[in-house]
Amino acid sequence: MTDLRTTGILLNGNPEEGQLIGTVKAMPAVPGRAQIVSRHRGLVSAQLGLVPANLS
């Protein structure tokens, strides 16, 4: 992922796995929380939601 220079989303993970996107490691997180790693914006925290298929 480092070589692609693409935006990535890291969800809950173990930091002992090392750097996953650039220099960013995963970290423990509650469901729905993520880290967005962008070349232009850096590291941004986000909250994700799920819309059930029968409502869309």
JSON list of N, CA and C in Angstrom, two decimals:
[
{"chain": "A", "resi": 1, "resn": "MET", "atom": "N", "xyz": [0.82, -1.20, 0.00]},
{"chain": "A", "resi": 1, "resn": "MET", "atom": "CA", "xyz": [0.00, 0.00, 0.00]},
{"chain": "A", "resi": 1, "resn": "MET", "atom": "C", "xyz": [0.86, 1.26, 0.00]},
{"chain": "A", "resi": 2, "resn": "THR", "atom": "N", "xyz": [2.01, 1.20, 0.59]},
{"chain": "A", "resi": 2, "resn": "THR", "atom": "CA", "xyz": [2.87, 2.38, 0.64]},
{"chain": "A", "resi": 2, "resn": "THR", "atom": "C", "xyz": [3.28, 2.84, -0.75]},
{"chain": "A", "resi": 3, "resn": "ASP", "atom": "N", "xyz": [3.62, 1.90, -1.61]},
{"chain": "A", "resi": 3, "resn": "ASP", "atom": "CA", "xyz": [4.08, 2.24, -2.95]},
{"chain": "A", "resi": 3, "resn": "ASP", "atom": "C", "xyz": [2.96, 2.75, -3.85]},
{"chain": "A", "resi": 4, "resn": "LEU", "atom": "N", "xyz": [1.70, 2.38, -3.58]},
{"chain": "A", "resi": 4, "resn": "LEU", "atom": "CA", "xyz": [0.59, 2.80, -4.43]},
{"chain": "A", "resi": 4, "resn": "LEU", "atom": "C", "xyz": [0.19, 4.25, -4.20]},
{"chain": "A", "resi": 5, "resn": "ARG", "atom": "N", "xyz": [0.51, 4.77, -3.03]},
{"chain": "A", "resi": 5, "resn": "ARG", "atom": "CA", "xyz": [0.14, 6.15, -2.66]},
{"chain": "A", "resi": 5, "resn": "ARG", "atom": "C", "xyz": [-1.35, 6.40, -2.82]},
{"chain": "A", "resi": 6, "resn": "THR", "atom": "N", "xyz": [-2.13, 5.45, -2.38]},
{"chain": "A", "resi": 6, "resn": "THR", "atom": "CA", "xyz": [-3.58, 5.56, -2.47]},
{"chain": "A", "resi": 6, "resn": "THR", "atom": "C", "xyz": [-4.17, 5.81, -1.08]},
{"chain": "A", "resi": 7, "resn": "THR", "atom": "N", "xyz": [-5.38, 6.34, -1.04]},
{"chain": "A", "resi": 7, "resn": "THR", "atom": "CA", "xyz": [-6.07, 6.53, 0.23]},
{"chain": "A", "resi": 7, "resn": "THR", "atom": "C", "xyz": [-6.49, 5.17, 0.76]},
{"chain": "A", "resi": 8, "resn": "GLY", "atom": "N", "xyz": [-6.34, 4.96, 2.06]},
{"chain": "A", "resi": 8, "resn": "GLY", "atom": "CA", "xyz": [-6.70, 3.69, 2.66]},
{"chain": "A", "resi": 8, "resn": "GLY", "atom": "C", "xyz": [-7.51, 3.89, 3.93]},
{"chain": "A", "resi": 9, "resn": "ILE", "atom": "N", "xyz": [-8.25, 2.84, 4.30]},
{"chain": "A", "resi": 9, "resn": "ILE", "atom": "CA", "xyz": [-9.05, 2.86, 5.52]},
{"chain": "A", "resi": 9, "resn": "ILE", "atom": "C", "xyz": [-8.58, 1.74, 6.43]},
{"chain": "A", "resi": 10, "resn": "LEU", "atom": "N", "xyz": [-8.24, 2.08, 7.65]},
{"chain": "A", "resi": 10, "resn": "LEU", "atom": "CA", "xyz": [-7.83, 1.09, 8.65]},
{"chain": "A", "resi": 10, "resn": "LEU", "atom": "C", "xyz": [-8.94, 0.97, 9.69]},
{"chain": "A", "resi": 11, "resn": "LEU", "atom": "N", "xyz": [-9.40, -0.24, 9.89]},
{"chain": "A", "resi": 11, "resn": "LEU", "atom": "CA", "xyz": [-10.40, -0.50, 10.93]},
{"chain": "A", "resi": 11, "resn": "LEU", "atom": "C", "xyz": [-9.69, -1.05, 12.16]},
{"chain": "A", "resi": 12, "resn": "ASN", "atom": "N", "xyz": [-10.43, -1.65, 13.06]},
{"chain": "A", "resi": 12, "resn": "ASN", "atom": "CA", "xyz": [-9.87, -2.23, 14.27]},
{"chain": "A", "resi": 12, "resn": "ASN", "atom": "C", "xyz": [-8.75, -3.21, 13.92]},
{"chain": "A", "resi": 13, "resn": "GLY", "atom": "N", "xyz": [-7.63, -3.10, 14.64]},
{"chain": "A", "resi": 13, "resn": "GLY", "atom": "CA", "xyz": [-6.52, -4.01, 14.37]},
{"chain": "A", "resi": 13, "resn": "GLY", "atom": "C", "xyz": [-5.50, -3.99, 15.49]},
{"chain": "A", "resi": 14, "resn": "ASN", "atom": "N", "xyz": [-4.53, -4.87, 15.35]},
{"chain": "A", "resi": 14, "resn": "ASN", "atom": "CA", "xyz": [-3.47, -5.01, 16.34]},
{"chain": "A", "resi": 14, "resn": "ASN", "atom": "C", "xyz": [-2.25, -4.19, 15.90]},
{"chain": "A", "resi": 15, "resn": "PRO", "atom": "N", "xyz": [-1.82, -3.21, 16.69]},
{"chain": "A", "resi": 15, "resn": "PRO", "atom": "CA", "xyz": [-0.67, -2.39, 16.31]},
{"chain": "A", "resi": 15, "resn": "PRO", "atom": "C", "xyz": [0.63, -3.18, 16.19]},
{"chain": "A", "resi": 16, "resn": "GLU", "atom": "N", "xyz": [0.68, -4.37, 16.80]},
{"chain": "A", "resi": 16, "resn": "GLU", "atom": "CA", "xyz": [1.89, -5.20, 16.72]},
{"chain": "A", "resi": 16, "resn": "GLU", "atom": "C", "xyz": [2.12, -5.75, 15.31]},
{"chain": "A", "resi": 17, "resn": "GLU", "atom": "N", "xyz": [1.11, -5.64, 14.43]},
{"chain": "A", "resi": 17, "resn": "GLU", "atom": "CA", "xyz": [1.27, -6.09, 13.05]},
{"chain": "A", "resi": 17, "resn": "GLU", "atom": "C", "xyz": [2.17, -5.16, 12.25]},
{"chain": "A", "resi": 18, "resn": "GLY", "atom": "N", "xyz": [2.47, -3.99, 12.82]},
{"chain": "A", "resi": 18, "resn": "GLY", "atom": "CA", "xyz": [3.36, -3.05, 12.15]},
{"chain": "A", "resi": 18, "resn": "GLY", "atom": "C", "xyz": [2.63, -2.05, 11.28]},
{"chain": "A", "resi": 19, "resn": "GLN", "atom": "N", "xyz": [3.41, -1.33, 10.51]},
{"chain": "A", "resi": 19, "resn": "GLN", "atom": "CA", "xyz": [2.87, -0.27, 9.65]},
{"chain": "A", "resi": 19, "resn": "GLN", "atom": "C", "xyz": [2.12, -0.91, 8.49]},
{"chain": "A", "resi": 20, "resn": "LEU", "atom": "N", "xyz": [0.88, -0.47, 8.28]},
{"chain": "A", "resi": 20, "resn": "LEU", "atom": "CA", "xyz": [0.05, -1.05, 7.22]},
{"chain": "A", "resi": 20, "resn": "LEU", "atom": "C", "xyz": [-0.10, -0.13, 6.02]},
{"chain": "A", "resi": 21, "resn": "ILE", "atom": "N", "xyz": [-0.29, 1.14, 6.29]},
{"chain": "A", "resi": 21, "resn": "ILE", "atom": "CA", "xyz": [-0.40, 2.13, 5.21]},
{"chain": "A", "resi": 21, "resn": "ILE", "atom": "C", "xyz": [0.55, 3.27, 5.55]},
{"chain": "A", "resi": 22, "resn": "GLY", "atom": "N", "xyz": [1.59, 3.42, 4.75]},
{"chain": "A", "resi": 22, "resn": "GLY", "atom": "CA", "xyz": [2.60, 4.43, 5.05]},
{"chain": "A", "resi": 22, "resn": "GLY", "atom": "C", "xyz": [3.25, 4.11, 6.39]},
{"chain": "A", "resi": 23, "resn": "THR", "atom": "N", "xyz": [3.20, 5.05, 7.32]},
{"chain": "A", "resi": 23, "resn": "THR", "atom": "CA", "xyz": [3.78, 4.83, 8.65]},
{"chain": "A", "resi": 23, "resn": "THR", "atom": "C", "xyz": [2.70, 4.56, 9.69]},
{"chain": "A", "resi": 24, "resn": "VAL", "atom": "N", "xyz": [1.46, 4.37, 9.27]},
{"chain": "A", "resi": 24, "resn": "VAL", "atom": "CA", "xyz": [0.33, 4.23, 10.19]},
{"chain": "A", "resi": 24, "resn": "VAL", "atom": "C", "xyz": [0.10, 2.76, 10.53]},
{"chain": "A", "resi": 25, "resn": "LYS", "atom": "N", "xyz": [-0.06, 2.52, 11.82]},
{"chain": "A", "resi": 25, "resn": "LYS", "atom": "CA", "xyz": [-0.38, 1.18, 12.32]},
{"chain": "A", "resi": 25, "resn": "LYS", "atom": "C", "xyz": [-1.87, 1.12, 12.67]},
{"chain": "A", "resi": 26, "resn": "ALA", "atom": "N", "xyz": [-2.44, -0.05, 12.60]},
{"chain": "A", "resi": 26, "resn": "ALA", "atom": "CA", "xyz": [-3.81, -0.24, 13.07]},
{"chain": "A", "resi": 26, "resn": "ALA", "atom": "C", "xyz": [-3.84, -0.04, 14.58]},
{"chain": "A", "resi": 27, "resn": "MET", "atom": "N", "xyz": [-5.03, 0.20, 15.11]},
{"chain": "A", "resi": 27, "resn": "MET", "atom": "CA", "xyz": [-5.16, 0.33, 16.56]},
{"chain": "A", "resi": 27, "resn": "MET", "atom": "C", "xyz": [-6.52, -0.21, 16.98]},
{"chain": "A", "resi": 28, "resn": "PRO", "atom": "N", "xyz": [-6.63, -0.62, 18.24]},
{"chain": "A", "resi": 28, "resn": "PRO", "atom": "CA", "xyz": [-7.93, -1.09, 18.72]},
{"chain": "A", "resi": 28, "resn": "PRO", "atom": "C", "xyz": [-8.97, 0.02, 18.59]},
{"chain": "A", "resi": 29, "resn": "ALA", "atom": "N", "xyz": [-10.16, -0.34, 18.12]},
{"chain": "A", "resi": 29, "resn": "ALA", "atom": "CA", "xyz": [-11.22, 0.66, 17.94]},
{"chain": "A", "resi": 29, "resn": "ALA", "atom": "C", "xyz": [-12.58, 0.01, 18.13]},
{"chain": "A", "resi": 30, "resn": "VAL", "atom": "N", "xyz": [-13.55, 0.82, 18.48]},
{"chain": "A", "resi": 30, "resn": "VAL", "atom": "CA", "xyz": [-14.92, 0.32, 18.63]},
{"chain": "A", "resi": 30, "resn": "VAL", "atom": "C", "xyz": [-15.52, 0.12, 17.23]},
{"chain": "A", "resi": 31, "resn": "PRO", "atom": "N", "xyz": [-16.55, -0.72, 17.10]},
{"chain": "A", "resi": 31, "resn": "PRO", "atom": "CA", "xyz": [-17.16, -0.93, 15.78]},
{"chain": "A", "resi": 31, "resn": "PRO", "atom": "C", "xyz": [-17.62, 0.39, 15.16]},
{"chain": "A", "resi": 32, "resn": "GLY", "atom": "N", "xyz": [-17.33, 0.54, 13.89]},
{"chain": "A", "resi": 32, "resn": "GLY", "atom": "CA", "xyz": [-17.73, 1.74, 13.16]},
{"chain": "A", "resi": 32, "resn": "GLY", "atom": "C", "xyz": [-16.68, 2.83, 13.12]},
{"chain": "A", "resi": 33, "resn": "ARG", "atom": "N", "xyz": [-15.63, 2.71, 13.90]},
{"chain": "A", "resi": 33, "resn": "ARG", "atom": "CA", "xyz": [-14.57, 3.73, 13.90]},
{"chain": "A", "resi": 33, "resn": "ARG", "atom": "C", "xyz": [-13.45, 3.30, 12.98]},
{"chain": "A", "resi": 34, "resn": "ALA", "atom": "N", "xyz": [-12.86, 4.27, 12.29]},
{"chain": "A", "resi": 34, "resn": "ALA", "atom": "CA", "xyz": [-11.79, 3.96, 11.34]},
{"chain": "A", "resi": 34, "resn": "ALA", "atom": "C", "xyz": [-10.78, 5.09, 11.30]},
{"chain": "A", "resi": 35, "resn": "GLN", "atom": "N", "xyz": [-9.63, 4.78, 10.74]},
{"chain": "A", "resi": 35, "resn": "GLN", "atom": "CA", "xyz": [-8.61, 5.78, 10.44]},
{"chain": "A", "resi": 35, "resn": "GLN", "atom": "C", "xyz": [-8.51, 5.85, 8.92]},
{"chain": "A", "resi": 36, "resn": "ILE", "atom": "N", "xyz": [-8.66, 7.02, 8.36]},
{"chain": "A", "resi": 36, "resn": "ILE", "atom": "CA", "xyz": [-8.49, 7.20, 6.92]},
{"chain": "A", "resi": 36, "resn": "ILE", "atom": "C", "xyz": [-7.13, 7.83, 6.71]},
{"chain": "A", "resi": 37, "resn": "VAL", "atom": "N", "xyz": [-6.32, 7.19, 5.87]},
{"chain": "A", "resi": 37, "resn": "VAL", "atom": "CA", "xyz": [-4.97, 7.66, 5.60]},
{"chain": "A", "resi": 37, "resn": "VAL", "atom": "C", "xyz": [-4.94, 8.17, 4.16]},
{"chain": "A", "resi": 38, "resn": "SER", "atom": "N", "xyz": [-4.64, 9.46, 4.01]},
{"chain": "A", "resi": 38, "resn": "SER", "atom": "CA", "xyz": [-4.65, 10.10, 2.70]},
{"chain": "A", "resi": 38, "resn": "SER", "atom": "C", "xyz": [-3.33, 10.83, 2.48]},
{"chain": "A", "resi": 39, "resn": "ARG", "atom": "N", "xyz": [-2.87, 10.79, 1.26]},
{"chain": "A", "resi": 39, "resn": "ARG", "atom": "CA", "xyz": [-1.65, 11.51, 0.91]},
{"chain": "A", "resi": 39, "resn": "ARG", "atom": "C", "xyz": [-1.85, 13.02, 1.07]},
{"chain": "A", "resi": 40, "resn": "HIS", "atom": "N", "xyz": [-3.06, 13.50, 0.77]},
{"chain": "A", "resi": 40, "resn": "HIS", "atom": "CA", "xyz": [-3.32, 14.94, 0.80]},
{"chain": "A", "resi": 40, "resn": "HIS", "atom": "C", "xyz": [-3.78, 15.45, 2.16]},
{"chain": "A", "resi": 41, "resn": "ARG", "atom": "N", "xyz": [-4.55, 14.63, 2.89]},
{"chain": "A", "resi": 41, "resn": "ARG", "atom": "CA", "xyz": [-5.12, 15.08, 4.17]},
{"chain": "A", "resi": 41, "resn": "ARG", "atom": "C", "xyz": [-4.44, 14.49, 5.39]},
{"chain": "A", "resi": 42, "resn": "GLY", "atom": "N", "xyz": [-3.56, 13.52, 5.20]},
{"chain": "A", "resi": 42, "resn": "GLY", "atom": "CA", "xyz": [-2.90, 12.88, 6.33]},
{"chain": "A", "resi": 42, "resn": "GLY", "atom": "C", "xyz": [-3.81, 11.86, 6.99]},
{"chain": "A", "resi": 43, "resn": "LEU", "atom": "N", "xyz": [-3.78, 11.81, 8.30]},
{"chain": "A", "resi": 43, "resn": "LEU", "atom": "CA", "xyz": [-4.56, 10.85, 9.08]},
{"chain": "A", "resi": 43, "resn": "LEU", "atom": "C", "xyz": [-5.82, 11.52, 9.60]},
{"chain": "A", "resi": 44, "resn": "VAL", "atom": "N", "xyz": [-6.97, 10.92, 9.29]},
{"chain": "A", "resi": 44, "resn": "VAL", "atom": "CA", "xyz": [-8.26, 11.48, 9.69]},
{"chain": "A", "resi": 44, "resn": "VAL", "atom": "C", "xyz": [-9.06, 10.38, 10.37]},
{"chain": "A", "resi": 45, "resn": "SER", "atom": "N", "xyz": [-9.70, 10.69, 11.48]},
{"chain": "A", "resi": 45, "resn": "SER", "atom": "CA", "xyz": [-10.60, 9.74, 12.14]},
{"chain": "A", "resi": 45, "resn": "SER", "atom": "C", "xyz": [-11.97, 9.83, 11.50]},
{"chain": "A", "resi": 46, "resn": "ALA", "atom": "N", "xyz": [-12.65, 8.69, 11.41]},
{"chain": "A", "resi": 46, "resn": "ALA", "atom": "CA", "xyz": [-13.97, 8.66, 10.78]},
{"chain": "A", "resi": 46, "resn": "ALA", "atom": "C", "xyz": [-14.88, 7.69, 11.52]},
{"chain": "A", "resi": 47, "resn": "GLN", "atom": "N", "xyz": [-16.18, 7.93, 11.39]},
{"chain": "A", "resi": 47, "resn": "GLN", "atom": "CA", "xyz": [-17.16, 6.99, 11.90]},
{"chain": "A", "resi": 47, "resn": "GLN", "atom": "C", "xyz": [-17.96, 6.50, 10.71]},
{"chain": "A", "resi": 48, "resn": "LEU", "atom": "N", "xyz": [-18.04, 5.19, 10.56]},
{"chain": "A", "resi": 48, "resn": "LEU", "atom": "CA", "xyz": [-18.72, 4.58, 9.43]},
{"chain": "A", "resi": 48, "resn": "LEU", "atom": "C", "xyz": [-20.07, 4.03, 9.87]},
{"chain": "A", "resi": 49, "resn": "GLY", "atom": "N", "xyz": [-21.02, 3.99, 8.95]},
{"chain": "A", "resi": 49, "resn": "GLY", "atom": "CA", "xyz": [-22.34, 3.44, 9.24]},
{"chain": "A", "resi": 49, "resn": "GLY", "atom": "C", "xyz": [-22.73, 2.41, 8.21]},
{"chain": "A", "resi": 50, "resn": "LEU", "atom": "N", "xyz": [-23.66, 1.55, 8.57]},
{"chain": "A", "resi": 50, "resn": "LEU", "atom": "CA", "xyz": [-24.16, 0.52, 7.68]},
{"chain": "A", "resi": 50, "resn": "LEU", "atom": "C", "xyz": [-25.65, 0.72, 7.48]},
{"chain": "A", "resi": 51, "resn": "VAL", "atom": "N", "xyz": [-26.05, 0.83, 6.23]},
{"chain": "A", "resi": 51, "resn": "VAL", "atom": "CA", "xyz": [-27.47, 0.95, 5.90]},
{"chain": "A", "resi": 51, "resn": "VAL", "atom": "C", "xyz": [-27.96, -0.43, 5.47]},
{"chain": "A", "resi": 52, "resn": "PRO", "atom": "N", "xyz": [-28.97, -0.97, 6.15]},
{"chain": "A", "resi": 52, "resn": "PRO", "atom": "CA", "xyz": [-29.48, -2.28, 5.75]},
{"chain": "A", "resi": 52, "resn": "PRO", "atom": "C", "xyz": [-29.98, -2.26, 4.30]},
{"chain": "A", "resi": 53, "resn": "ALA", "atom": "N", "xyz": [-29.78, -3.36, 3.59]},
{"chain": "A", "resi": 53, "resn": "ALA", "atom": "CA", "xyz": [-30.13, -3.44, 2.17]},
{"chain": "A", "resi": 53, "resn": "ALA", "atom": "C", "xyz": [-31.60, -3.16, 1.90]},
{"chain": "A", "resi": 54, "resn": "ASN", "atom": "N", "xyz": [-32.48, -3.52, 2.79]},
{"chain": "A", "resi": 54, "resn": "ASN", "atom": "CA", "xyz": [-33.92, -3.31, 2.55]},
{"chain": "A", "resi": 54, "resn": "ASN", "atom": "C", "xyz": [-34.35, -1.85, 2.72]},
{"chain": "A", "resi": 55, "resn": "LEU", "atom": "N", "xyz": [-33.46, -0.98, 3.19]},
{"chain": "A", "resi": 55, "resn": "LEU", "atom": "CA", "xyz": [-33.80, 0.44, 3.36]},
{"chain": "A", "resi": 55, "resn": "LEU", "atom": "C", "xyz": [-33.25, 1.31, 2.23]},
{"chain": "A", "resi": 56, "resn": "SER", "atom": "N", "xyz": [-32.37, 0.79, 1.42]},
{"chain": "A", "resi": 56, "resn": "SER", "atom": "CA", "xyz": [-31.76, 1.62, 0.39]},
{"chain": "A", "resi": 56, "resn": "SER", "atom": "C", "xyz": [-32.53, 1.59, -0.91]}
]
